[in-house]
PDB file of C-alpha atoms and ligand atoms in Angstrom:
ATOM      1  CA  UNK D 298      -2.072 -20.697  -9.319  1.00 65.00           C
ATOM      2  CA  UNK D 299      -3.189 -22.261  -6.023  1.00 88.00           C
ATOM      3  CA  UNK D 300      -6.788 -23.097  -5.306  1.00 95.00           C
ATOM      4  CA  UNK D 301      -7.363 -23.594  -1.577  1.00 96.00           C
ATOM      5  CA  UNK D 302     -10.324 -24.935   0.356  1.00 97.00           C
ATOM      6  CA  UNK D 303     -11.530 -22.169   2.675  1.00 97.00           C
ATOM      7  CA  UNK D 304     -14.483 -23.208   4.856  1.00 96.00           C
ATOM      8  CA  UNK D 305     -15.788 -25.485   2.106  1.00 96.00           C
ATOM      9  CA  UNK D 306     -15.295 -23.050  -0.806  1.00 98.00           C
ATOM     10  CA  UNK D 307     -12.548 -23.354  -3.411  1.00 98.00           C
ATOM     11  CA  UNK D 308     -10.737 -20.010  -3.391  1.00 98.00           C
ATOM     12  CA  UNK D 309      -8.269 -19.237  -6.165  1.00 98.00           C
ATOM     13  CA  UNK D 310      -5.376 -16.792  -6.164  1.00 98.00           C
ATOM     14  CA  UNK D 311      -2.986 -16.005  -9.006  1.00 97.00           C
ATOM     15  CA  UNK D 312       0.498 -16.366  -7.489  1.00 97.00           C
ATOM     16  CA  UNK D 313       3.901 -14.932  -8.277  1.00 98.00           C
ATOM     17  CA  UNK D 314       6.748 -16.396  -6.238  1.00 98.00           C
ATOM     18  CA  UNK D 315       9.478 -13.808  -5.619  1.00 98.00           C
ATOM     19  CA  UNK D 316      11.042 -16.106  -2.979  1.00 98.00           C
ATOM     20  CA  UNK D 317      10.471 -13.292  -0.487  1.00 98.00           C
ATOM     21  CA  UNK D 318       9.352 -13.507   3.157  1.00 97.00           C
ATOM     22  CA  UNK D 319       6.922 -10.650   2.416  1.00 98.00           C
ATOM     23  CA  UNK D 320       3.571 -11.129   0.704  1.00 98.00           C
ATOM     24  CA  UNK D 321       1.376  -8.709  -1.205  1.00 98.00           C
ATOM     25  CA  UNK D 322      -2.180 -10.061  -1.111  1.00 98.00           C
ATOM     26  CA  UNK D 323      -4.567  -8.279  -3.492  1.00 99.00           C
ATOM     27  CA  UNK D 324      -8.360  -8.105  -3.377  1.00 99.00           C
ATOM     28  CA  UNK D 325     -10.268  -6.815  -6.395  1.00 98.00           C
ATOM     29  CA  UNK D 326     -13.322  -4.577  -6.570  1.00 98.00           C
ATOM     30  CA  UNK D 327     -17.021  -5.170  -7.317  1.00 97.00           C
ATOM     31  CA  UNK D 328     -17.631  -7.694 -10.094  1.00 96.00           C
ATOM     32  CA  UNK D 329     -13.866  -7.971 -10.597  1.00 97.00           C
ATOM     33  CA  UNK D 330     -11.347 -10.776 -10.374  1.00 98.00           C
ATOM     34  CA  UNK D 331      -7.637 -11.499  -9.954  1.00 98.00           C
ATOM     35  CA  UNK D 332      -6.850  -9.982 -13.376  1.00 97.00           C
ATOM     36  CA  UNK D 333      -7.977  -6.496 -12.256  1.00 97.00           C
ATOM     37  CA  UNK D 334      -4.446  -5.641 -11.086  1.00 98.00           C
ATOM     38  CA  UNK D 335      -1.364  -4.827 -13.226  1.00 98.00           C
ATOM     39  CA  UNK D 336       0.303  -8.109 -12.268  1.00 97.00           C
ATOM     40  CA  UNK D 337       3.265  -7.832 -14.673  1.00 97.00           C
ATOM     41  CA  UNK D 338       4.332  -4.545 -13.051  1.00 98.00           C
ATOM     42  CA  UNK D 339       3.699  -5.820  -9.522  1.00 98.00           C
ATOM     43  CA  UNK D 340       5.908  -8.850 -10.149  1.00 97.00           C
ATOM     44  CA  UNK D 341       8.925  -6.506 -10.210  1.00 97.00           C
ATOM     45  CA  UNK D 342       8.469  -5.412  -6.572  1.00 98.00           C
ATOM     46  CA  UNK D 343      10.507  -8.209  -4.980  1.00 98.00           C
ATOM     47  CA  UNK D 344       7.640  -9.514  -2.830  1.00 98.00           C
ATOM     48  CA  UNK D 345       5.436 -12.558  -3.419  1.00 98.00           C
ATOM     49  CA  UNK D 346       2.141 -11.529  -5.053  1.00 98.00           C
ATOM     50  CA  UNK D 347      -1.178 -13.282  -4.428  1.00 98.00           C
ATOM     51  CA  UNK D 348      -4.095 -11.894  -6.429  1.00 98.00           C
ATOM     52  CA  UNK D 349      -7.279 -13.346  -4.977  1.00 98.00           C
ATOM     53  CA  UNK D 350     -10.539 -14.206  -6.724  1.00 98.00           C
ATOM     54  CA  UNK D 351     -13.242 -13.542  -4.115  1.00 98.00           C
ATOM     55  CA  UNK D 352     -15.871 -16.322  -3.820  1.00 98.00           C
ATOM     56  CA  UNK D 353     -18.220 -16.339  -6.805  1.00 98.00           C
ATOM     57  CA  UNK D 354     -15.630 -14.441  -8.903  1.00 98.00           C
ATOM     58  CA  UNK D 355     -12.999 -15.432 -11.458  1.00 97.00           C
ATOM     59  CA  UNK D 356     -11.738 -18.973 -10.926  1.00 97.00           C
ATOM     60  CA  UNK D 357     -13.031 -19.294  -7.345  1.00 98.00           C
ATOM     61  CA  UNK D 358     -16.030 -21.375  -6.390  1.00 98.00           C
ATOM     62  CA  UNK D 359     -18.603 -20.427  -3.811  1.00 97.00           C
ATOM     63  CA  UNK D 360     -20.951 -17.512  -3.985  1.00 97.00           C
ATOM     64  CA  UNK D 361     -20.711 -13.743  -3.835  1.00 98.00           C
ATOM     65  CA  UNK D 362     -21.602 -12.020  -0.561  1.00 98.00           C
ATOM     66  CA  UNK D 363     -23.596  -8.940   0.404  1.00 98.00           C
ATOM     67  CA  UNK D 364     -21.414  -8.262   3.413  1.00 98.00           C
ATOM     68  CA  UNK D 365     -17.816  -7.004   3.495  1.00 98.00           C
ATOM     69  CA  UNK D 366     -17.146  -8.811   6.791  1.00 98.00           C
ATOM     70  CA  UNK D 367     -17.903 -12.154   5.129  1.00 98.00           C
ATOM     71  CA  UNK D 368     -15.454 -11.418   2.321  1.00 98.00           C
ATOM     72  CA  UNK D 369     -12.860 -10.396   4.941  1.00 98.00           C
ATOM     73  CA  UNK D 370     -13.350 -13.741   6.714  1.00 98.00           C
ATOM     74  CA  UNK D 371     -12.702 -15.586   3.435  1.00 98.00           C
ATOM     75  CA  UNK D 372      -9.518 -13.598   2.768  1.00 98.00           C
ATOM     76  CA  UNK D 373      -8.281 -14.207   6.311  1.00 98.00           C
ATOM     77  CA  UNK D 374      -9.129 -17.908   5.921  1.00 98.00           C
ATOM     78  CA  UNK D 375      -7.082 -18.029   2.712  1.00 98.00           C
ATOM     79  CA  UNK D 376      -4.079 -16.247   4.297  1.00 98.00           C
ATOM     80  CA  UNK D 377      -4.152 -18.656   7.227  1.00 98.00           C
ATOM     81  CA  UNK D 378      -4.588 -21.738   5.030  1.00 97.00           C
ATOM     82  CA  UNK D 379      -1.566 -20.625   2.986  1.00 97.00           C
ATOM     83  CA  UNK D 380       0.385 -19.967   6.206  1.00 97.00           C
ATOM     84  CA  UNK D 381       1.350 -16.446   5.121  1.00 98.00           C
ATOM     85  CA  UNK D 382       2.959 -13.850   7.374  1.00 98.00           C
ATOM     86  CA  UNK D 383       4.281 -10.312   6.747  1.00 98.00           C
ATOM     87  CA  UNK D 384       1.262  -9.642   4.551  1.00 98.00           C
ATOM     88  CA  UNK D 385       0.642  -6.288   2.887  1.00 98.00           C
ATOM     89  CA  UNK D 386      -3.051  -6.370   2.031  1.00 99.00           C
ATOM     90  CA  UNK D 387      -4.020  -4.403  -1.042  1.00 99.00           C
ATOM     91  CA  UNK D 388      -7.643  -3.726  -1.849  1.00 99.00           C
ATOM     92  CA  UNK D 389      -9.353  -1.905  -4.675  1.00 98.00           C
ATOM     93  CA  UNK D 390     -12.785  -0.358  -4.036  1.00 98.00           C
ATOM     94  CA  UNK D 391     -14.814  -3.243  -2.511  1.00 98.00           C
ATOM     95  CA  UNK D 392     -11.409  -4.854  -1.843  1.00 99.00           C
ATOM     96  CA  UNK D 393     -10.340  -1.747   0.076  1.00 99.00           C
ATOM     97  CA  UNK D 394     -13.330  -2.266   2.358  1.00 99.00           C
ATOM     98  CA  UNK D 395     -12.064  -5.814   2.969  1.00 99.00           C
ATOM     99  CA  UNK D 396      -8.574  -4.433   3.694  1.00 99.00           C
ATOM    100  CA  UNK D 397      -9.917  -1.768   6.092  1.00 99.00           C
ATOM    101  CA  UNK D 398     -12.008  -4.387   7.899  1.00 99.00           C
ATOM    102  CA  UNK D 399      -8.963  -6.598   8.440  1.00 99.00           C
ATOM    103  CA  UNK D 400      -6.838  -3.531   9.230  1.00 98.00           C
ATOM    104  CA  UNK D 401      -9.196  -2.741  12.095  1.00 98.00           C
ATOM    105  CA  UNK D 402      -8.952  -6.327  13.375  1.00 98.00           C
ATOM    106  CA  UNK D 403      -5.122  -6.137  13.032  1.00 98.00           C
ATOM    107  CA  UNK D 404      -4.287  -9.868  12.998  1.00 98.00           C
ATOM    108  CA  UNK D 405      -0.629 -10.763  13.635  1.00 98.00           C
ATOM    109  CA  UNK D 406      -0.011 -11.793  10.006  1.00 98.00           C
ATOM    110  CA  UNK D 407      -0.896  -8.297   8.686  1.00 98.00           C
ATOM    111  CA  UNK D 408       1.955  -5.788   8.195  1.00 98.00           C
ATOM    112  CA  UNK D 409       0.370  -2.993   6.158  1.00 98.00           C
ATOM    113  CA  UNK D 410      -2.487  -1.823   3.950  1.00 99.00           C
ATOM    114  CA  UNK D 411      -2.617  -0.612   0.361  1.00 99.00           C
ATOM    115  CA  UNK D 412      -5.937   1.173  -0.184  1.00 99.00           C
ATOM    116  CA  UNK D 413      -6.705   1.843  -3.850  1.00 99.00           C
ATOM    117  CA  UNK D 414      -9.805   3.691  -5.060  1.00 98.00           C
ATOM    118  CA  UNK D 415     -10.809   3.354  -1.451  1.00 99.00           C
ATOM    119  CA  UNK D 416     -13.237   4.820   1.020  1.00 98.00           C
ATOM    120  CA  UNK D 417     -14.219   4.476   4.665  1.00 98.00           C
ATOM    121  CA  UNK D 418     -17.794   4.532   3.355  1.00 98.00           C
ATOM    122  CA  UNK D 419     -18.767   3.325  -0.116  1.00 98.00           C
ATOM    123  CA  UNK D 420     -22.344   4.370  -0.765  1.00 98.00           C
ATOM    124  CA  UNK D 421     -23.446   3.297  -4.254  1.00 98.00           C
ATOM    125  CA  UNK D 422     -25.391   5.562  -6.568  1.00 96.00           C
ATOM    126  CA  UNK D 423     -28.942   4.158  -6.968  1.00 96.00           C
ATOM    127  CA  UNK D 424     -28.593   4.600 -10.757  1.00 94.00           C
ATOM    128  CA  UNK D 425     -26.114   1.690 -10.719  1.00 94.00           C
ATOM    129  CA  UNK D 426     -28.594  -0.644  -8.957  1.00 96.00           C
ATOM    130  CA  UNK D 427     -31.396   0.473 -11.286  1.00 96.00           C
ATOM    131  CA  UNK D 428     -29.344  -0.188 -14.402  1.00 95.00           C
ATOM    132  CA  UNK D 429     -28.268  -3.613 -13.113  1.00 95.00           C
ATOM    133  CA  UNK D 430     -31.890  -4.527 -12.349  1.00 96.00           C
ATOM    134  CA  UNK D 431     -33.422  -3.341 -15.627  1.00 95.00           C
ATOM    135  CA  UNK D 432     -30.862  -3.225 -18.422  1.00 93.00           C
ATOM    136  CA  UNK D 433     -27.576  -5.151 -18.108  1.00 91.00           C
ATOM    137  CA  UNK D 434     -26.201  -3.909 -21.411  1.00 91.00           C
ATOM    138  CA  UNK D 435     -27.030  -0.330 -20.342  1.00 92.00           C
ATOM    139  CA  UNK D 436     -25.352  -1.038 -17.006  1.00 93.00           C
ATOM    140  CA  UNK D 437     -22.163  -2.092 -18.812  1.00 92.00           C
ATOM    141  CA  UNK D 438     -22.216   1.135 -20.826  1.00 93.00           C
ATOM    142  CA  UNK D 439     -22.804   3.133 -17.640  1.00 93.00           C
ATOM    143  CA  UNK D 440     -19.935   1.353 -15.867  1.00 94.00           C
ATOM    144  CA  UNK D 441     -17.612   1.950 -18.808  1.00 93.00           C
ATOM    145  CA  UNK D 442     -18.454   5.659 -18.675  1.00 94.00           C
ATOM    146  CA  UNK D 443     -17.757   6.036 -14.939  1.00 96.00           C
ATOM    147  CA  UNK D 444     -14.890   3.695 -14.063  1.00 97.00           C
ATOM    148  CA  UNK D 445     -12.147   5.208 -16.247  1.00 98.00           C
ATOM    149  CA  UNK D 446     -10.335   8.520 -16.387  1.00 97.00           C
ATOM    150  CA  UNK D 447     -10.215  10.446 -19.662  1.00 95.00           C
ATOM    151  CA  UNK D 448      -6.778   9.101 -20.665  1.00 94.00           C
ATOM    152  CA  UNK D 449      -7.427   5.405 -19.923  1.00 97.00           C
ATOM    153  CA  UNK D 450      -5.863   3.226 -22.637  1.00 96.00           C
ATOM    154  CA  UNK D 451      -8.460   1.911 -25.109  1.00 96.00           C
ATOM    155  CA  UNK D 452      -7.227  -1.697 -24.808  1.00 96.00           C
ATOM    156  CA  UNK D 453      -7.688  -1.565 -21.007  1.00 96.00           C
ATOM    157  CA  UNK D 454     -11.254  -0.259 -21.423  1.00 96.00           C
ATOM    158  CA  UNK D 455     -12.090  -2.942 -23.987  1.00 95.00           C
ATOM    159  CA  UNK D 456     -10.637  -5.773 -21.879  1.00 95.00           C
ATOM    160  CA  UNK D 457     -12.628  -4.561 -18.869  1.00 95.00           C
ATOM    161  CA  UNK D 458     -15.858  -4.326 -20.865  1.00 93.00           C
ATOM    162  CA  UNK D 459     -15.426  -7.905 -22.171  1.00 93.00           C
ATOM    163  CA  UNK D 460     -14.651  -9.159 -18.652  1.00 93.00           C
ATOM    164  CA  UNK D 461     -17.642  -7.377 -17.087  1.00 93.00           C
ATOM    165  CA  UNK D 462     -19.959  -8.723 -19.816  1.00 92.00           C
ATOM    166  CA  UNK D 463     -19.108 -12.250 -18.620  1.00 92.00           C
ATOM    167  CA  UNK D 464     -19.852 -11.416 -14.965  1.00 93.00           C
ATOM    168  CA  UNK D 465     -23.149 -12.616 -13.534  1.00 94.00           C
ATOM    169  CA  UNK D 466     -25.398  -9.652 -12.774  1.00 95.00           C
ATOM    170  CA  UNK D 467     -26.268 -11.141  -9.358  1.00 97.00           C
ATOM    171  CA  UNK D 468     -22.564 -11.065  -8.424  1.00 97.00           C
ATOM    172  CA  UNK D 469     -22.384  -7.360  -9.241  1.00 97.00           C
ATOM    173  CA  UNK D 470     -25.555  -6.639  -7.252  1.00 97.00           C
ATOM    174  CA  UNK D 471     -24.192  -8.571  -4.249  1.00 98.00           C
ATOM    175  CA  UNK D 472     -20.866  -6.728  -4.374  1.00 98.00           C
ATOM    176  CA  UNK D 473     -22.433  -3.279  -4.716  1.00 98.00           C
ATOM    177  CA  UNK D 474     -24.823  -4.118  -1.866  1.00 98.00           C
ATOM    178  CA  UNK D 475     -21.825  -5.011   0.308  1.00 98.00           C
ATOM    179  CA  UNK D 476     -20.204  -1.666  -0.613  1.00 98.00           C
ATOM    180  CA  UNK D 477     -23.379   0.295   0.038  1.00 98.00           C
ATOM    181  CA  UNK D 478     -23.646  -1.154   3.566  1.00 98.00           C
ATOM    182  CA  UNK D 479     -19.984  -0.551   4.417  1.00 98.00           C
ATOM    183  CA  UNK D 480     -19.161   2.295   6.812  1.00 98.00           C
ATOM    184  CA  UNK D 481     -16.088   2.574   9.055  1.00 98.00           C
ATOM    185  CA  UNK D 482     -15.895   6.397   8.977  1.00 98.00           C
ATOM    186  CA  UNK D 483     -15.884   6.590  12.788  1.00 98.00           C
ATOM    187  CA  UNK D 484     -13.421   3.732  13.306  1.00 98.00           C
ATOM    188  CA  UNK D 485     -10.429   4.241  11.067  1.00 98.00           C
ATOM    189  CA  UNK D 486      -8.416   6.304  13.559  1.00 98.00           C
ATOM    190  CA  UNK D 487      -7.927   2.998  15.392  1.00 98.00           C
ATOM    191  CA  UNK D 488      -5.905   1.533  12.522  1.00 98.00           C
ATOM    192  CA  UNK D 489      -2.289   1.379  13.663  1.00 97.00           C
ATOM    193  CA  UNK D 490      -0.789  -0.285  10.577  1.00 98.00           C
ATOM    194  CA  UNK D 491       1.118   1.670   7.942  1.00 98.00           C
ATOM    195  CA  UNK D 492      -1.155   2.412   5.005  1.00 98.00           C
ATOM    196  CA  UNK D 493      -0.611   3.584   1.455  1.00 99.00           C
ATOM    197  CA  UNK D 494      -3.695   5.324   0.056  1.00 99.00           C
ATOM    198  CA  UNK D 495      -3.819   5.618  -3.746  1.00 99.00           C
ATOM    199  CA  UNK D 496      -6.438   7.868  -5.338  1.00 98.00           C
ATOM    200  CA  UNK D 497      -7.120   8.907  -8.913  1.00 98.00           C
ATOM    201  CA  UNK D 498      -7.713  12.627  -9.409  1.00 98.00           C
ATOM    202  CA  UNK D 499     -10.414  11.802 -12.003  1.00 98.00           C
ATOM    203  CA  UNK D 500     -12.124   9.024 -10.017  1.00 98.00           C
ATOM    204  CA  UNK D 501     -15.883   9.728  -9.815  1.00 97.00           C
ATOM    205  CA  UNK D 502     -16.800   6.524  -7.937  1.00 98.00           C
ATOM    206  CA  UNK D 503     -14.441   6.896  -4.976  1.00 98.00           C
ATOM    207  CA  UNK D 504     -13.422  10.528  -5.149  1.00 98.00           C
ATOM    208  CA  UNK D 505     -10.104  11.996  -4.057  1.00 98.00           C
ATOM    209  CA  UNK D 506     -12.027  13.355  -1.049  1.00 98.00           C
ATOM    210  CA  UNK D 507     -12.479   9.750   0.138  1.00 98.00           C
ATOM    211  CA  UNK D 508      -8.729   9.101  -0.178  1.00 98.00           C
ATOM    212  CA  UNK D 509      -7.888  12.323   1.668  1.00 98.00           C
ATOM    213  CA  UNK D 510     -10.254  11.325   4.478  1.00 98.00           C
ATOM    214  CA  UNK D 511      -8.423   8.001   4.856  1.00 98.00           C
ATOM    215  CA  UNK D 512      -4.973   9.597   4.744  1.00 98.00           C
ATOM    216  CA  UNK D 513      -5.969  12.318   7.233  1.00 98.00           C
ATOM    217  CA  UNK D 514      -7.517   9.894   9.715  1.00 98.00           C
ATOM    218  CA  UNK D 515      -5.361   6.762   9.623  1.00 98.00           C
ATOM    219  CA  UNK D 516      -2.422   7.836  11.805  1.00 97.00           C
ATOM    220  CA  UNK D 517       0.360   6.178   9.756  1.00 98.00           C
ATOM    221  CA  UNK D 518      -0.982   6.755   6.236  1.00 98.00           C
ATOM    222  CA  UNK D 519       0.397   8.440   3.145  1.00 98.00           C
ATOM    223  CA  UNK D 520      -1.607   9.518   0.102  1.00 98.00           C
ATOM    224  CA  UNK D 521      -0.445   9.161  -3.492  1.00 98.00           C
ATOM    225  CA  UNK D 522      -2.606  10.835  -6.142  1.00 98.00           C
ATOM    226  CA  UNK D 523      -2.439   9.479  -9.690  1.00 98.00           C
ATOM    227  CA  UNK D 524      -3.169  12.560 -11.793  1.00 98.00           C
ATOM    228  CA  UNK D 525      -5.837  12.027 -14.438  1.00 98.00           C
ATOM    229  CA  UNK D 526      -6.585   8.460 -13.365  1.00 98.00           C
ATOM    230  CA  UNK D 527     -10.118   7.194 -12.852  1.00 98.00           C
ATOM    231  CA  UNK D 528     -11.449   4.440 -10.609  1.00 98.00           C
ATOM    232  CA  UNK D 529      -9.464   1.695 -12.417  1.00 98.00           C
ATOM    233  CA  UNK D 530      -6.288   3.654 -11.614  1.00 98.00           C
ATOM    234  CA  UNK D 531      -3.960   0.666 -11.136  1.00 98.00           C
ATOM    235  CA  UNK D 532      -4.723  -0.638 -14.639  1.00 98.00           C
ATOM    236  CA  UNK D 533      -4.848   2.862 -16.150  1.00 98.00           C
ATOM    237  CA  UNK D 534      -1.407   3.888 -14.826  1.00 98.00           C
ATOM    238  CA  UNK D 535       0.379   0.612 -13.976  1.00 98.00           C
ATOM    239  CA  UNK D 536       3.885   2.096 -13.915  1.00 98.00           C
ATOM    240  CA  UNK D 537       3.006   4.951 -11.565  1.00 98.00           C
ATOM    241  CA  UNK D 538       0.984   2.585  -9.390  1.00 98.00           C
ATOM    242  CA  UNK D 539       3.811   0.052  -9.091  1.00 98.00           C
ATOM    243  CA  UNK D 540       6.246   2.917  -8.395  1.00 98.00           C
ATOM    244  CA  UNK D 541       4.122   4.107  -5.458  1.00 98.00           C
ATOM    245  CA  UNK D 542       4.002   0.557  -4.105  1.00 98.00           C
ATOM    246  CA  UNK D 543       7.758   0.109  -4.513  1.00 98.00           C
ATOM    247  CA  UNK D 544       8.399   3.246  -2.432  1.00 98.00           C
ATOM    248  CA  UNK D 545       5.881   2.154   0.217  1.00 98.00           C
ATOM    249  CA  UNK D 546       7.336  -1.350   0.501  1.00 97.00           C
ATOM    250  CA  UNK D 547      10.795   0.199   0.678  1.00 92.00           C
TER     251      UNK D 547
HETATM  252  N1  COA V 876     -14.994   9.532   2.714  1.00 79.63           N
HETATM  253  C1  COA V 876     -15.167  10.845   2.981  1.00 79.63           C
HETATM  254  N2  COA V 876     -16.334  11.488   2.828  1.00 79.63           N
HETATM  255  C2  COA V 876     -17.388  10.766   2.405  1.00 79.63           C
HETATM  256  C3  COA V 876     -17.289   9.402   2.112  1.00 79.63           C
HETATM  257  C4  COA V 876     -16.037   8.786   2.277  1.00 79.63           C
HETATM  258  N3  COA V 876     -15.844   7.497   2.039  1.00 79.63           N
HETATM  259  N4  COA V 876     -18.490   8.952   1.704  1.00 79.63           N
HETATM  260  C5  COA V 876     -19.324  10.000   1.741  1.00 79.63           C
HETATM  261  N5  COA V 876     -18.655  11.098   2.153  1.00 79.63           N
HETATM  262  C6  COA V 876     -19.203  12.434   2.325  1.00 79.63           C
HETATM  263  C7  COA V 876     -19.847  12.965   1.072  1.00 79.63           C
HETATM  264  O1  COA V 876     -18.892  13.559   0.216  1.00 79.63           O
HETATM  265  C8  COA V 876     -20.827  13.921   1.624  1.00 79.63           C
HETATM  266  O2  COA V 876     -20.145  15.098   2.013  1.00 79.63           O
HETATM  267  P1  COA V 876     -20.846  16.552   1.917  1.00 79.63           P
HETATM  268  O3  COA V 876     -22.064  16.450   2.764  1.00 79.63           O
HETATM  269  O4  COA V 876     -19.791  17.490   2.431  1.00 79.63           O
HETATM  270  O5  COA V 876     -21.138  16.730   0.463  1.00 79.63           O
HETATM  271  C9  COA V 876     -21.296  13.237   2.877  1.00 79.63           C
HETATM  272  O6  COA V 876     -20.244  12.371   3.259  1.00 79.63           O
HETATM  273  C10 COA V 876     -22.552  12.405   2.652  1.00 79.63           C
HETATM  274  O7  COA V 876     -22.285  11.458   1.643  1.00 79.63           O
HETATM  275  P2  COA V 876     -23.212  10.190   1.219  1.00 79.63           P
HETATM  276  O8  COA V 876     -23.798   9.575   2.404  1.00 79.63           O
HETATM  277  O9  COA V 876     -22.424   9.337   0.297  1.00 79.63           O
HETATM  278  O10 COA V 876     -24.432  10.779   0.482  1.00 79.63           O
HETATM  279  P3  COA V 876     -24.468  11.675  -0.791  1.00 79.63           P
HETATM  280  O11 COA V 876     -25.734  12.414  -0.642  1.00 79.63           O
HETATM  281  O12 COA V 876     -23.197  12.427  -0.955  1.00 79.63           O
HETATM  282  O13 COA V 876     -24.598  10.703  -2.068  1.00 79.63           O
HETATM  283  C11 COA V 876     -24.425   8.791  -3.480  1.00 79.63           C
HETATM  284  C12 COA V 876     -24.798   9.303  -2.093  1.00 79.63           C
HETATM  285  C13 COA V 876     -24.334   7.276  -3.441  1.00 79.63           C
HETATM  286  C14 COA V 876     -25.453   9.192  -4.510  1.00 79.63           C
HETATM  287  C15 COA V 876     -23.057   9.414  -3.836  1.00 79.63           C
HETATM  288  O14 COA V 876     -22.190   9.119  -2.775  1.00 79.63           O
HETATM  289  C16 COA V 876     -22.418   8.904  -5.104  1.00 79.63           C
HETATM  290  O15 COA V 876     -22.851   9.176  -6.209  1.00 79.63           O
HETATM  291  N6  COA V 876     -21.306   8.151  -4.899  1.00 79.63           N
HETATM  292  C17 COA V 876     -20.342   7.809  -5.898  1.00 79.63           C
HETATM  293  C18 COA V 876     -20.788   6.824  -6.893  1.00 79.63           C
HETATM  294  C19 COA V 876     -20.787   5.379  -6.498  1.00 79.63           C
HETATM  295  O16 COA V 876     -21.792   4.746  -6.666  1.00 79.63           O
HETATM  296  N7  COA V 876     -19.671   4.797  -6.037  1.00 79.63           N
HETATM  297  C20 COA V 876     -19.588   3.370  -5.835  1.00 79.63           C
HETATM  298  C21 COA V 876     -18.605   3.049  -4.768  1.00 79.63           C
HETATM  299  S1  COA V 876     -18.196   1.335  -4.834  1.00 79.63           S
END
């Protein structure tokens, strides 16, 4: 469980050492943390797994940002401080925006992208900002109603609700602001890295249309659709998600 100083902030990542020369670095979504991935399933893939807490989230210090580029700089700083190469960068929702940003920059350490519940633009419904500003408990109920597909396991929903209830509202507002400002619709054809796009057919926050757009426009991309899954697709269908990653990582 390393905690690394990145430009004066303590950044934490949950780590699984597969003694591999390949690294899967994971970046969570808005208001999330390192536990928002099915780590037990991902530890079977045969690659080292680093699940990052963005600044202001989980066990990291520092503060949340309103700009995806700033989060991308922190993730790149962490990768460099750890001396990682052959990195497959996985991002969920806000994290996918971080992955796309670094995918466009294409640093030498980056080998591929895993884009989960992703979009080249991530406009946020004003109802989410309103609920966060006026009624946090109502916002939690709203989030619970929109982030899962109909068959999401009850224990996963409950764990997520408890985790979100502990998240500072200002962190959520910062993250959603960063999403709302993000737009690389015109740029993604320039991404030359291989990319796995994972979409949930029942995702109402980042619809399948967003995933199709990524897969159609990133030249070396493939799309995997998790049938019936909502926005928290990796936690809702961990086996199918890990299976898609295993095929992608070959
Ligand atoms: N990939 C492909 N297409 C996209 C896209 C993406 N990432 N983002 C938007 N589009 C499309 C829309 O589907 C729409 O297409 P249409 O004109 O054919 O219907 C068009 O681009 C304009 O979309 P947008 O600018 O998002 O405006 P909107 O009027 O569709 O609605 C919101 C804006 C925020 C109300 C709406 O996008 C929404 O409810 N989003 C989902 C909920 C949410 O808050 N998600 C959080 C993401 S972290």
